[in-house]
Structure formats: C-alpha cells, structure tokens
PDB file of C-alpha atoms in Angstrom:
ATOM      1  CA  UNK A   1     146.793 120.720 130.885  1.00 84.00           C
ATOM      2  CA  UNK A   2     147.719 117.211 132.039  1.00 88.00           C
ATOM      3  CA  UNK A   3     145.791 113.999 132.629  1.00 86.00           C
ATOM      4  CA  UNK A   4     146.716 114.354 136.287  1.00 88.00           C
ATOM      5  CA  UNK A   5     145.008 117.755 136.452  1.00 88.00           C
ATOM      6  CA  UNK A   6     141.911 116.261 134.811  1.00 88.00           C
ATOM      7  CA  UNK A   7     141.912 113.467 137.388  1.00 89.00           C
ATOM      8  CA  UNK A   8     142.067 116.089 140.123  1.00 88.00           C
ATOM      9  CA  UNK A   9     139.157 117.977 138.564  1.00 89.00           C
ATOM     10  CA  UNK A  10     136.921 114.889 138.358  1.00 88.00           C
ATOM     11  CA  UNK A  11     137.805 113.802 141.889  1.00 90.00           C
ATOM     12  CA  UNK A  12     136.937 117.204 143.374  1.00 89.00           C
ATOM     13  CA  UNK A  13     133.588 117.149 141.555  1.00 89.00           C
ATOM     14  CA  UNK A  14     132.844 113.637 142.874  1.00 87.00           C
ATOM     15  CA  UNK A  15     133.796 114.485 146.455  1.00 90.00           C
ATOM     16  CA  UNK A  16     132.110 117.872 146.552  1.00 88.00           C
ATOM     17  CA  UNK A  17     134.936 119.481 148.526  1.00 85.00           C
ATOM     18  CA  UNK A  18     138.682 119.977 148.331  1.00 88.00           C
ATOM     19  CA  UNK A  19     139.516 118.340 151.666  1.00 88.00           C
ATOM     20  CA  UNK A  20     137.969 114.937 150.886  1.00 89.00           C
ATOM     21  CA  UNK A  21     139.369 114.996 147.358  1.00 88.00           C
ATOM     22  CA  UNK A  22     142.866 115.729 148.664  1.00 88.00           C
ATOM     23  CA  UNK A  23     142.637 112.782 151.065  1.00 89.00           C
ATOM     24  CA  UNK A  24     141.507 110.463 148.283  1.00 88.00           C
ATOM     25  CA  UNK A  25     144.351 111.653 146.033  1.00 88.00           C
ATOM     26  CA  UNK A  26     146.970 111.589 148.850  1.00 88.00           C
ATOM     27  CA  UNK A  27     147.715 115.274 148.287  1.00 87.00           C
ATOM     28  CA  UNK A  28     147.857 118.291 150.528  1.00 90.00           C
ATOM     29  CA  UNK A  29     144.856 120.583 150.258  1.00 87.00           C
ATOM     30  CA  UNK A  30     146.947 123.590 149.105  1.00 88.00           C
ATOM     31  CA  UNK A  31     148.582 121.499 146.347  1.00 89.00           C
ATOM     32  CA  UNK A  32     145.219 120.293 145.049  1.00 89.00           C
ATOM     33  CA  UNK A  33     143.714 123.789 145.198  1.00 89.00           C
ATOM     34  CA  UNK A  34     146.684 125.168 143.254  1.00 90.00           C
ATOM     35  CA  UNK A  35     146.408 122.441 140.593  1.00 89.00           C
ATOM     36  CA  UNK A  36     142.683 123.123 140.090  1.00 89.00           C
ATOM     37  CA  UNK A  37     143.293 126.878 139.978  1.00 89.00           C
ATOM     38  CA  UNK A  38     146.021 126.457 137.340  1.00 90.00           C
ATOM     39  CA  UNK A  39     143.730 124.292 135.213  1.00 89.00           C
ATOM     40  CA  UNK A  40     140.898 126.823 135.480  1.00 89.00           C
ATOM     41  CA  UNK A  41     143.271 129.611 134.511  1.00 89.00           C
ATOM     42  CA  UNK A  42     144.630 127.662 131.533  1.00 90.00           C
ATOM     43  CA  UNK A  43     141.132 126.759 130.274  1.00 89.00           C
ATOM     44  CA  UNK A  44     139.731 130.216 130.994  1.00 90.00           C
ATOM     45  CA  UNK A  45     136.832 128.910 133.069  1.00 89.00           C
ATOM     46  CA  UNK A  46     135.663 128.831 136.659  1.00 91.00           C
ATOM     47  CA  UNK A  47     134.906 125.158 137.257  1.00 89.00           C
ATOM     48  CA  UNK A  48     133.817 125.442 140.887  1.00 90.00           C
ATOM     49  CA  UNK A  49     132.209 127.950 143.194  1.00 88.00           C
ATOM     50  CA  UNK A  50     133.886 127.622 146.594  1.00 86.00           C
ATOM     51  CA  UNK A  51     132.056 128.020 149.911  1.00 85.00           C
ATOM     52  CA  UNK A  52     132.373 126.905 153.539  1.00 82.00           C
ATOM     53  CA  UNK A  53     130.192 123.891 152.668  1.00 81.00           C
ATOM     54  CA  UNK A  54     132.426 122.747 149.819  1.00 85.00           C
ATOM     55  CA  UNK A  55     132.400 123.313 146.073  1.00 86.00           C
ATOM     56  CA  UNK A  56     129.585 123.547 143.524  1.00 88.00           C
ATOM     57  CA  UNK A  57     130.202 122.790 139.857  1.00 88.00           C
ATOM     58  CA  UNK A  58     129.386 125.722 137.555  1.00 88.00           C
ATOM     59  CA  UNK A  59     127.710 125.379 134.181  1.00 83.00           C
ATOM     60  CA  UNK A  60     131.013 125.805 132.342  1.00 86.00           C
ATOM     61  CA  UNK A  61     132.568 123.454 134.891  1.00 86.00           C
ATOM     62  CA  UNK A  62     130.064 120.749 133.877  1.00 83.00           C
ATOM     63  CA  UNK A  63     131.160 121.188 130.271  1.00 82.00           C
ATOM     64  CA  UNK A  64     134.839 120.957 131.270  1.00 87.00           C
ATOM     65  CA  UNK A  65     134.095 117.840 133.341  1.00 85.00           C
ATOM     66  CA  UNK A  66     132.430 116.220 130.348  1.00 79.00           C
ATOM     67  CA  UNK A  67     135.605 116.622 128.280  1.00 82.00           C
ATOM     68  CA  UNK A  68     137.798 115.591 131.231  1.00 86.00           C
ATOM     69  CA  UNK A  69     135.918 112.317 131.747  1.00 81.00           C
ATOM     70  CA  UNK A  70     136.040 111.582 128.041  1.00 76.00           C
ATOM     71  CA  UNK A  71     139.789 112.223 127.792  1.00 82.00           C
ATOM     72  CA  UNK A  72     140.552 110.143 130.878  1.00 80.00           C
ATOM     73  CA  UNK A  73     138.466 107.275 129.552  1.00 76.00           C
ATOM     74  CA  UNK A  74     140.210 107.432 126.184  1.00 75.00           C
ATOM     75  CA  UNK A  75     143.608 107.469 127.909  1.00 78.00           C
ATOM     76  CA  UNK A  76     142.632 104.316 129.829  1.00 75.00           C
ATOM     77  CA  UNK A  77     141.509 102.639 126.613  1.00 69.00           C
ATOM     78  CA  UNK A  78     144.815 103.490 124.926  1.00 73.00           C
ATOM     79  CA  UNK A  79     146.846 102.136 127.846  1.00 72.00           C
ATOM     80  CA  UNK A  80     144.813  98.928 127.904  1.00 68.00           C
ATOM     81  CA  UNK A  81     145.183  98.488 124.148  1.00 63.00           C
ATOM     82  CA  UNK A  82     148.953  98.893 124.157  1.00 69.00           C
ATOM     83  CA  UNK A  83     149.500  97.150 127.481  1.00 63.00           C
ATOM     84  CA  UNK A  84     151.180 100.130 129.151  1.00 55.00           C
ATOM     85  CA  UNK A  85     151.238 100.411 132.909  1.00 54.00           C
ATOM     86  CA  UNK A  86     149.694  98.260 135.612  1.00 56.00           C
ATOM     87  CA  UNK A  87     146.704  96.025 135.093  1.00 60.00           C
ATOM     88  CA  UNK A  88     143.583  98.135 135.405  1.00 65.00           C
ATOM     89  CA  UNK A  89     140.355  97.390 137.251  1.00 72.00           C
ATOM     90  CA  UNK A  90     137.550  96.761 134.700  1.00 78.00           C
ATOM     91  CA  UNK A  91     135.153  99.719 134.671  1.00 84.00           C
ATOM     92  CA  UNK A  92     132.109 100.283 132.489  1.00 89.00           C
ATOM     93  CA  UNK A  93     128.852 102.210 132.819  1.00 93.00           C
ATOM     94  CA  UNK A  94     125.755 102.099 130.614  1.00 96.00           C
ATOM     95  CA  UNK A  95     122.486 104.024 131.042  1.00 97.00           C
ATOM     96  CA  UNK A  96     119.344 102.604 129.489  1.00 96.00           C
ATOM     97  CA  UNK A  97     115.596 102.525 129.353  1.00 95.00           C
ATOM     98  CA  UNK A  98     113.918  99.563 131.022  1.00 93.00           C
ATOM     99  CA  UNK A  99     114.731  96.726 128.602  1.00 92.00           C
ATOM    100  CA  UNK A 100     115.397  93.140 129.720  1.00 90.00           C
ATOM    101  CA  UNK A 101     117.768  92.576 126.775  1.00 92.00           C
ATOM    102  CA  UNK A 102     119.899  95.485 128.034  1.00 94.00           C
ATOM    103  CA  UNK A 103     120.251  93.687 131.370  1.00 93.00           C
ATOM    104  CA  UNK A 104     121.031  90.351 129.698  1.00 92.00           C
ATOM    105  CA  UNK A 105     123.843  91.946 127.674  1.00 94.00           C
ATOM    106  CA  UNK A 106     125.225  93.594 130.820  1.00 95.00           C
ATOM    107  CA  UNK A 107     125.297  90.232 132.615  1.00 94.00           C
ATOM    108  CA  UNK A 108     127.392  88.783 129.795  1.00 93.00           C
ATOM    109  CA  UNK A 109     129.937  91.607 130.032  1.00 93.00           C
ATOM    110  CA  UNK A 110     130.324  91.172 133.789  1.00 93.00           C
ATOM    111  CA  UNK A 111     130.825  87.416 133.363  1.00 93.00           C
ATOM    112  CA  UNK A 112     133.326  87.935 130.544  1.00 91.00           C
ATOM    113  CA  UNK A 113     135.472  90.334 132.576  1.00 87.00           C
ATOM    114  CA  UNK A 114     134.971  88.765 136.005  1.00 84.00           C
ATOM    115  CA  UNK A 115     137.958  89.550 138.234  1.00 80.00           C
ATOM    116  CA  UNK A 116     138.973  90.075 141.850  1.00 83.00           C
ATOM    117  CA  UNK A 117     138.011  93.704 141.377  1.00 84.00           C
ATOM    118  CA  UNK A 118     135.716  95.515 138.957  1.00 86.00           C
ATOM    119  CA  UNK A 119     133.448  98.540 138.868  1.00 87.00           C
ATOM    120  CA  UNK A 120     130.468  98.085 136.555  1.00 93.00           C
ATOM    121  CA  UNK A 121     127.371 100.278 136.581  1.00 94.00           C
ATOM    122  CA  UNK A 122     123.985  99.636 134.949  1.00 96.00           C
ATOM    123  CA  UNK A 123     121.555 102.541 135.216  1.00 96.00           C
ATOM    124  CA  UNK A 124     117.945 101.850 134.233  1.00 95.00           C
ATOM    125  CA  UNK A 125     116.797 105.431 134.365  1.00 94.00           C
ATOM    126  CA  UNK A 126     114.781 108.241 132.816  1.00 95.00           C
ATOM    127  CA  UNK A 127     115.237 109.180 129.162  1.00 95.00           C
ATOM    128  CA  UNK A 128     116.600 112.648 129.889  1.00 94.00           C
ATOM    129  CA  UNK A 129     119.111 111.261 132.387  1.00 95.00           C
ATOM    130  CA  UNK A 130     120.353 108.735 129.825  1.00 96.00           C
ATOM    131  CA  UNK A 131     121.235 111.584 127.474  1.00 95.00           C
ATOM    132  CA  UNK A 132     122.784 113.603 130.324  1.00 93.00           C
ATOM    133  CA  UNK A 133     124.849 110.618 131.517  1.00 93.00           C
ATOM    134  CA  UNK A 134     126.399 109.985 128.105  1.00 93.00           C
ATOM    135  CA  UNK A 135     126.898 113.690 127.357  1.00 90.00           C
ATOM    136  CA  UNK A 136     128.718 114.221 130.671  1.00 85.00           C
ATOM    137  CA  UNK A 137     130.839 111.091 130.305  1.00 85.00           C
ATOM    138  CA  UNK A 138     129.311 109.343 133.317  1.00 88.00           C
ATOM    139  CA  UNK A 139     128.151 106.549 130.991  1.00 92.00           C
ATOM    140  CA  UNK A 140     130.013 105.307 127.955  1.00 92.00           C
ATOM    141  CA  UNK A 141     126.806 104.210 126.250  1.00 95.00           C
ATOM    142  CA  UNK A 142     123.098 104.927 126.393  1.00 97.00           C
ATOM    143  CA  UNK A 143     120.189 102.844 125.152  1.00 97.00           C
ATOM    144  CA  UNK A 144     116.839 104.365 124.144  1.00 96.00           C
ATOM    145  CA  UNK A 145     114.348 104.513 121.283  1.00 95.00           C
ATOM    146  CA  UNK A 146     113.314 107.044 118.672  1.00 95.00           C
ATOM    147  CA  UNK A 147     109.921 107.233 116.966  1.00 93.00           C
ATOM    148  CA  UNK A 148     107.965 109.599 114.755  1.00 91.00           C
ATOM    149  CA  UNK A 149     106.570 111.323 117.856  1.00 88.00           C
ATOM    150  CA  UNK A 150     109.842 111.992 119.697  1.00 92.00           C
ATOM    151  CA  UNK A 151     112.581 111.927 117.046  1.00 93.00           C
ATOM    152  CA  UNK A 152     112.559 115.640 116.194  1.00 93.00           C
ATOM    153  CA  UNK A 153     112.970 116.762 119.809  1.00 93.00           C
ATOM    154  CA  UNK A 154     115.372 114.035 120.947  1.00 95.00           C
ATOM    155  CA  UNK A 155     117.548 114.217 117.824  1.00 95.00           C
ATOM    156  CA  UNK A 156     117.945 117.973 118.359  1.00 95.00           C
ATOM    157  CA  UNK A 157     118.933 117.341 121.977  1.00 94.00           C
ATOM    158  CA  UNK A 158     121.414 114.649 120.936  1.00 95.00           C
ATOM    159  CA  UNK A 159     123.038 116.962 118.386  1.00 94.00           C
ATOM    160  CA  UNK A 160     123.285 119.741 120.966  1.00 91.00           C
ATOM    161  CA  UNK A 161     125.024 117.309 123.335  1.00 89.00           C
ATOM    162  CA  UNK A 162     127.347 116.114 120.507  1.00 89.00           C
ATOM    163  CA  UNK A 163     125.925 112.611 120.658  1.00 94.00           C
ATOM    164  CA  UNK A 164     125.044 110.234 117.847  1.00 95.00           C
ATOM    165  CA  UNK A 165     122.289 107.617 117.641  1.00 97.00           C
ATOM    166  CA  UNK A 166     123.081 104.207 116.158  1.00 95.00           C
ATOM    167  CA  UNK A 167     119.998 102.104 115.459  1.00 95.00           C
ATOM    168  CA  UNK A 168     120.074  98.455 116.563  1.00 94.00           C
ATOM    169  CA  UNK A 169     116.643  97.318 115.385  1.00 93.00           C
ATOM    170  CA  UNK A 170     113.099  98.471 114.689  1.00 94.00           C
ATOM    171  CA  UNK A 171     110.275  97.029 116.782  1.00 92.00           C
ATOM    172  CA  UNK A 172     106.534  97.066 116.232  1.00 92.00           C
ATOM    173  CA  UNK A 173     104.548  98.196 119.299  1.00 92.00           C
ATOM    174  CA  UNK A 174     103.455  95.420 121.654  1.00 94.00           C
ATOM    175  CA  UNK A 175     101.433  95.298 124.860  1.00 94.00           C
ATOM    176  CA  UNK A 176     102.812  93.619 127.978  1.00 94.00           C
ATOM    177  CA  UNK A 177      99.963  92.086 130.001  1.00 95.00           C
ATOM    178  CA  UNK A 178      99.325  89.365 132.556  1.00 94.00           C
ATOM    179  CA  UNK A 179      98.869  85.873 131.069  1.00 94.00           C
ATOM    180  CA  UNK A 180      95.492  85.750 132.875  1.00 95.00           C
ATOM    181  CA  UNK A 181      94.390  89.142 131.541  1.00 96.00           C
ATOM    182  CA  UNK A 182      90.916  89.211 129.903  1.00 96.00           C
ATOM    183  CA  UNK A 183      92.617  90.134 126.604  1.00 97.00           C
ATOM    184  CA  UNK A 184      95.316  87.466 126.798  1.00 95.00           C
ATOM    185  CA  UNK A 185      93.640  85.272 124.177  1.00 95.00           C
ATOM    186  CA  UNK A 186      93.683  88.041 121.555  1.00 94.00           C
ATOM    187  CA  UNK A 187      96.209  87.671 118.731  1.00 93.00           C
ATOM    188  CA  UNK A 188      96.266  91.461 118.356  1.00 95.00           C
ATOM    189  CA  UNK A 189      94.923  94.080 120.788  1.00 96.00           C
ATOM    190  CA  UNK A 190      93.358  97.448 119.961  1.00 94.00           C
ATOM    191  CA  UNK A 191      93.557 100.710 121.913  1.00 92.00           C
ATOM    192  CA  UNK A 192      89.799 100.710 122.524  1.00 93.00           C
ATOM    193  CA  UNK A 193      90.049  97.274 124.136  1.00 95.00           C
ATOM    194  CA  UNK A 194      92.719  98.573 126.531  1.00 95.00           C
ATOM    195  CA  UNK A 195      90.840 101.665 127.783  1.00 94.00           C
ATOM    196  CA  UNK A 196      89.179  99.936 130.771  1.00 96.00           C
ATOM    197  CA  UNK A 197      92.588  98.897 132.150  1.00 96.00           C
ATOM    198  CA  UNK A 198      95.361 100.900 133.886  1.00 96.00           C
ATOM    199  CA  UNK A 199      98.127 102.109 131.553  1.00 95.00           C
ATOM    200  CA  UNK A 200     101.484 101.742 133.329  1.00 94.00           C
ATOM    201  CA  UNK A 201     104.238 104.146 132.350  1.00 93.00           C
ATOM    202  CA  UNK A 202     107.691 105.031 133.609  1.00 93.00           C
ATOM    203  CA  UNK A 203     107.838 108.405 135.358  1.00 92.00           C
ATOM    204  CA  UNK A 204     110.224 110.902 133.736  1.00 91.00           C
ATOM    205  CA  UNK A 205     110.773 113.440 136.517  1.00 86.00           C
ATOM    206  CA  UNK A 206     111.062 117.090 135.477  1.00 83.00           C
ATOM    207  CA  UNK A 207     110.969 116.023 131.816  1.00 82.00           C
ATOM    208  CA  UNK A 208     107.619 114.271 132.117  1.00 75.00           C
ATOM    209  CA  UNK A 209     106.455 114.988 128.568  1.00 79.00           C
ATOM    210  CA  UNK A 210     105.531 112.549 125.807  1.00 82.00           C
ATOM    211  CA  UNK A 211     108.798 113.388 124.010  1.00 88.00           C
ATOM    212  CA  UNK A 212     110.716 111.676 126.839  1.00 92.00           C
ATOM    213  CA  UNK A 213     108.146 108.938 127.408  1.00 91.00           C
ATOM    214  CA  UNK A 214     109.523 105.404 127.412  1.00 91.00           C
ATOM    215  CA  UNK A 215     106.264 104.167 125.932  1.00 89.00           C
ATOM    216  CA  UNK A 216     105.076 104.723 122.379  1.00 82.00           C
ATOM    217  CA  UNK A 217     101.690 106.043 123.535  1.00 76.00           C
ATOM    218  CA  UNK A 218     101.352 109.444 125.147  1.00 68.00           C
ATOM    219  CA  UNK A 219      99.894 109.299 128.654  1.00 59.00           C
ATOM    220  CA  UNK A 220      97.065 111.508 127.324  1.00 61.00           C
ATOM    221  CA  UNK A 221      95.847 108.718 125.054  1.00 75.00           C
ATOM    222  CA  UNK A 222      94.422 106.557 127.848  1.00 87.00           C
ATOM    223  CA  UNK A 223      91.920 107.442 130.611  1.00 90.00           C
ATOM    224  CA  UNK A 224      93.695 105.493 133.389  1.00 93.00           C
ATOM    225  CA  UNK A 225      97.430 105.935 133.961  1.00 92.00           C
ATOM    226  CA  UNK A 226      99.826 104.954 136.736  1.00 94.00           C
ATOM    227  CA  UNK A 227     103.416 106.203 136.788  1.00 93.00           C
ATOM    228  CA  UNK A 228     106.186 104.042 138.291  1.00 94.00           C
ATOM    229  CA  UNK A 229     109.960 104.299 138.686  1.00 91.00           C
ATOM    230  CA  UNK A 230     111.191 100.711 138.286  1.00 90.00           C
ATOM    231  CA  UNK A 231     110.505  97.615 136.210  1.00 88.00           C
ATOM    232  CA  UNK A 232     109.686  95.299 139.136  1.00 89.00           C
ATOM    233  CA  UNK A 233     106.927  97.615 140.346  1.00 93.00           C
ATOM    234  CA  UNK A 234     105.518  97.958 136.858  1.00 93.00           C
ATOM    235  CA  UNK A 235     105.269  94.205 136.339  1.00 91.00           C
ATOM    236  CA  UNK A 236     103.739  93.733 139.797  1.00 93.00           C
ATOM    237  CA  UNK A 237     100.984  96.159 138.778  1.00 95.00           C
ATOM    238  CA  UNK A 238     100.568  94.421 135.424  1.00 95.00           C
ATOM    239  CA  UNK A 239      99.791  91.267 137.384  1.00 94.00           C
ATOM    240  CA  UNK A 240      97.922  92.763 140.343  1.00 95.00           C
ATOM    241  CA  UNK A 241      95.724  95.283 138.518  1.00 96.00           C
ATOM    242  CA  UNK A 242      95.421  93.738 135.044  1.00 96.00           C
ATOM    243  CA  UNK A 243      97.383  96.761 133.887  1.00 96.00           C
ATOM    244  CA  UNK A 244      99.390  97.033 130.684  1.00 96.00           C
ATOM    245  CA  UNK A 245     102.358  98.827 129.211  1.00 94.00           C
ATOM    246  CA  UNK A 246     103.568  99.357 125.655  1.00 92.00           C
ATOM    247  CA  UNK A 247     107.061  98.327 124.590  1.00 89.00           C
ATOM    248  CA  UNK A 248     109.109  96.459 121.991  1.00 89.00           C
ATOM    249  CA  UNK A 249     107.621  93.013 122.548  1.00 86.00           C
ATOM    250  CA  UNK A 250     110.988  91.517 123.547  1.00 86.00           C
ATOM    251  CA  UNK A 251     110.530  89.900 126.924  1.00 79.00           C
ATOM    252  CA  UNK A 252     112.705  87.750 129.160  1.00 74.00           C
ATOM    253  CA  UNK A 253     110.771  85.421 131.462  1.00 64.00           C
ATOM    254  CA  UNK A 254     113.771  84.862 133.756  1.00 67.00           C
ATOM    255  CA  UNK A 255     114.342  88.570 134.421  1.00 63.00           C
ATOM    256  CA  UNK A 256     110.711  89.642 134.397  1.00 63.00           C
ATOM    257  CA  UNK A 257     108.050  87.086 135.275  1.00 70.00           C
ATOM    258  CA  UNK A 258     106.592  83.983 133.633  1.00 81.00           C
ATOM    259  CA  UNK A 259     103.216  85.638 134.169  1.00 89.00           C
ATOM    260  CA  UNK A 260     104.007  88.462 131.695  1.00 92.00           C
ATOM    261  CA  UNK A 261     103.202  87.979 128.009  1.00 93.00           C
ATOM    262  CA  UNK A 262     103.490  90.221 124.946  1.00 93.00           C
ATOM    263  CA  UNK A 263     100.786  90.793 122.337  1.00 95.00           C
ATOM    264  CA  UNK A 264     100.953  92.949 119.171  1.00 95.00           C
ATOM    265  CA  UNK A 265      99.218  96.329 119.474  1.00 94.00           C
ATOM    266  CA  UNK A 266      97.097  97.518 116.593  1.00 93.00           C
ATOM    267  CA  UNK A 267      98.415 101.041 116.034  1.00 89.00           C
ATOM    268  CA  UNK A 268     100.582 103.062 113.678  1.00 86.00           C
ATOM    269  CA  UNK A 269     104.236 103.677 114.443  1.00 87.00           C
ATOM    270  CA  UNK A 270     107.393 101.825 115.380  1.00 91.00           C
ATOM    271  CA  UNK A 271     110.239 102.007 117.877  1.00 93.00           C
ATOM    272  CA  UNK A 272     113.793 102.450 116.561  1.00 95.00           C
ATOM    273  CA  UNK A 273     115.814 101.156 119.495  1.00 95.00           C
ATOM    274  CA  UNK A 274     119.480 102.048 119.454  1.00 96.00           C
ATOM    275  CA  UNK A 275     122.633 103.246 121.169  1.00 97.00           C
ATOM    276  CA  UNK A 276     123.711 106.796 121.886  1.00 97.00           C
ATOM    277  CA  UNK A 277     127.378 107.646 122.212  1.00 93.00           C
ATOM    278  CA  UNK A 278     129.826 110.530 122.046  1.00 90.00           C
ATOM    279  CA  UNK A 279     131.037 111.506 118.579  1.00 85.00           C
ATOM    280  CA  UNK A 280     134.473 110.294 117.485  1.00 79.00           C
ATOM    281  CA  UNK A 281     135.127 108.331 120.683  1.00 80.00           C
ATOM    282  CA  UNK A 282     136.774 104.916 120.641  1.00 78.00           C
ATOM    283  CA  UNK A 283     134.847 102.303 122.616  1.00 83.00           C
ATOM    284  CA  UNK A 284     136.463 100.522 125.533  1.00 84.00           C
ATOM    285  CA  UNK A 285     136.714  96.741 125.274  1.00 85.00           C
ATOM    286  CA  UNK A 286     133.792  96.534 127.708  1.00 90.00           C
ATOM    287  CA  UNK A 287     131.577  98.718 125.529  1.00 91.00           C
ATOM    288  CA  UNK A 288     132.522  96.646 122.481  1.00 91.00           C
ATOM    289  CA  UNK A 289     131.572  93.479 124.337  1.00 93.00           C
ATOM    290  CA  UNK A 290     128.309  95.033 125.473  1.00 95.00           C
ATOM    291  CA  UNK A 291     127.312  95.978 121.929  1.00 95.00           C
ATOM    292  CA  UNK A 292     128.135  92.456 120.710  1.00 94.00           C
ATOM    293  CA  UNK A 293     126.065  90.964 123.533  1.00 94.00           C
ATOM    294  CA  UNK A 294     123.147  93.272 122.707  1.00 93.00           C
ATOM    295  CA  UNK A 295     123.185  92.196 119.072  1.00 91.00           C
ATOM    296  CA  UNK A 296     123.335  88.563 120.136  1.00 89.00           C
ATOM    297  CA  UNK A 297     120.261  88.879 122.348  1.00 85.00           C
ATOM    298  CA  UNK A 298     118.458  90.815 119.631  1.00 85.00           C
ATOM    299  CA  UNK A 299     119.623  88.321 116.964  1.00 77.00           C
ATOM    300  CA  UNK A 300     121.321  91.053 114.922  1.00 58.00           C
ATOM    301  CA  UNK A 301     124.137  90.006 112.585  1.00 47.00           C
TER     302      UNK A 301
END
C-alpha cells in the first residue's frame, strides 16, 4: 500500500467513475484500474462495484476510504510540519451544528491563512451528518452538543465510529426570540409561556429523532413546531411569526440579526457543547487555529 494508491482510491470515489478520475490524475484508465485492483487485493476488500454508469462505493469501501482520507491528511500534516515538498494549498473542513460562534471561529482561520489559493469548507448540517463527516474523514472536526437526553445514544455512536468528544463549555438552555416578542420583557421564560408560539427546530432528515435534535427540547414537548434546514430561515421565522428556538444563549448580532435576543429558559438540563474528532489523530495547523479561535469566542482559557 502506498500514499499514491490511497490518493487514487479517494479520487475515484470523488469522481464516481474511473475515466474522470484518470483524467484528473493524468493517468491512463488501465493504469488506474490496475492500481485500484492491486490495492483491493492487498487489503482484501472490494472497494467499488463497477458498472456501465461508473463505480459505487461498497460498505467495506467506505471504511477503507475513511482510513485513506485520514492517512493522507496525516501525511500532509507531517510534510507541512517538517517543510518537505512544495508549498501546499491550505485545506480544512469542519462540520457543525448551527452556532454563530462556530462561524466566527471559521472566519478567523480563513483570515489567518489567506492566500492566493485555499480550499476551506464549513458545513452547518444535521447532527448525524456531522458524525458521518468526521468518521469518514471528510471533516477534520465536528461541533455538536451532548445532554442527558441524547448522550447515551450519541456517545455509543461516537465510540462505534472511533470518535472522541472533547467538551468546550456547558451552557444553560436559552430561548432565542424576536426583540418585539410578547415575552421579550421576561427575565426568564417558562415552557407554558411558550406554548402559544411556534417552536422552530432544525430538520434532521432520516434521523429525525430527539436523540439527534439540535435543540434541547424534544419536538413532542410543544404543540406547534416548524422544521427548517438553515439558520437564516429559522431567524426569519423567529421575527415573522414570533417563533422561538432553544439553544446555548450565545448569539452574534452581526451574523444573525439585531432583532434576535436570548432569554434564559426555566427548565432542567444543560448543553455540553464540544468537538468530535478521530482518535489518536494529530490536528492540522488549521484545526489547531480553529480550536483556539473557538475558545477565544467562547472566552475559554
């Protein structure tokens, strides 16, 4: 097995067929096919199912790809650290729940490593996809929360995916509402007071259960619920419908809206917001900078 073979494997998976991958790699199609076949034979797996339409990654191929991405990333980190080879294009990917402080930290990383070329990715996405992204090596880091209601299920899933959770801070539940909301003058808001208003939650796709919910309350707790996919839509509905959502209480008026305010929610429980990462993997310089920026915005020493 060589790093070159792993690069070939990842490229074929990204392209979805041998022909396009060969063109991207400046190889002949037979040479690329032979290299992939030799890797499959050496590893004892069938990474792809071939057809006239291209290739489909098998289940064991997904597992092999996860290790391939991780090894290639670690090789890049080693070369950057020791200054071997040509100057590399900055690349970094993080997957996170919908937190403004996660965006602020990402902005700082991009500014710090601004160059003629870079490839940065910020994925505000569903909880299950965050775990999948980090497990498969698509993202170097993930950002989500654990609580009493979801920790058992999510921790089991993290262990199965060989991921670890590193807590950044613990937040008390808060309500995000419009500054002109009828409850805006309350110092603390109760669940009963919120029942007449729409509860806005982030949709979780096929994993739409309270274990994967981005909000501390289950959708079953409130009579009116609206599911959305992105933060801008959610805040528009907070303003337009006097809706509310439940989160950490950390809000950024520049990234969100000056019309959105946070109020403490009177309920039991807390949100342990933290990072997920692969076990025993050295962070890239970009991931290190991102973690430092996160702690800065969260005022963590």
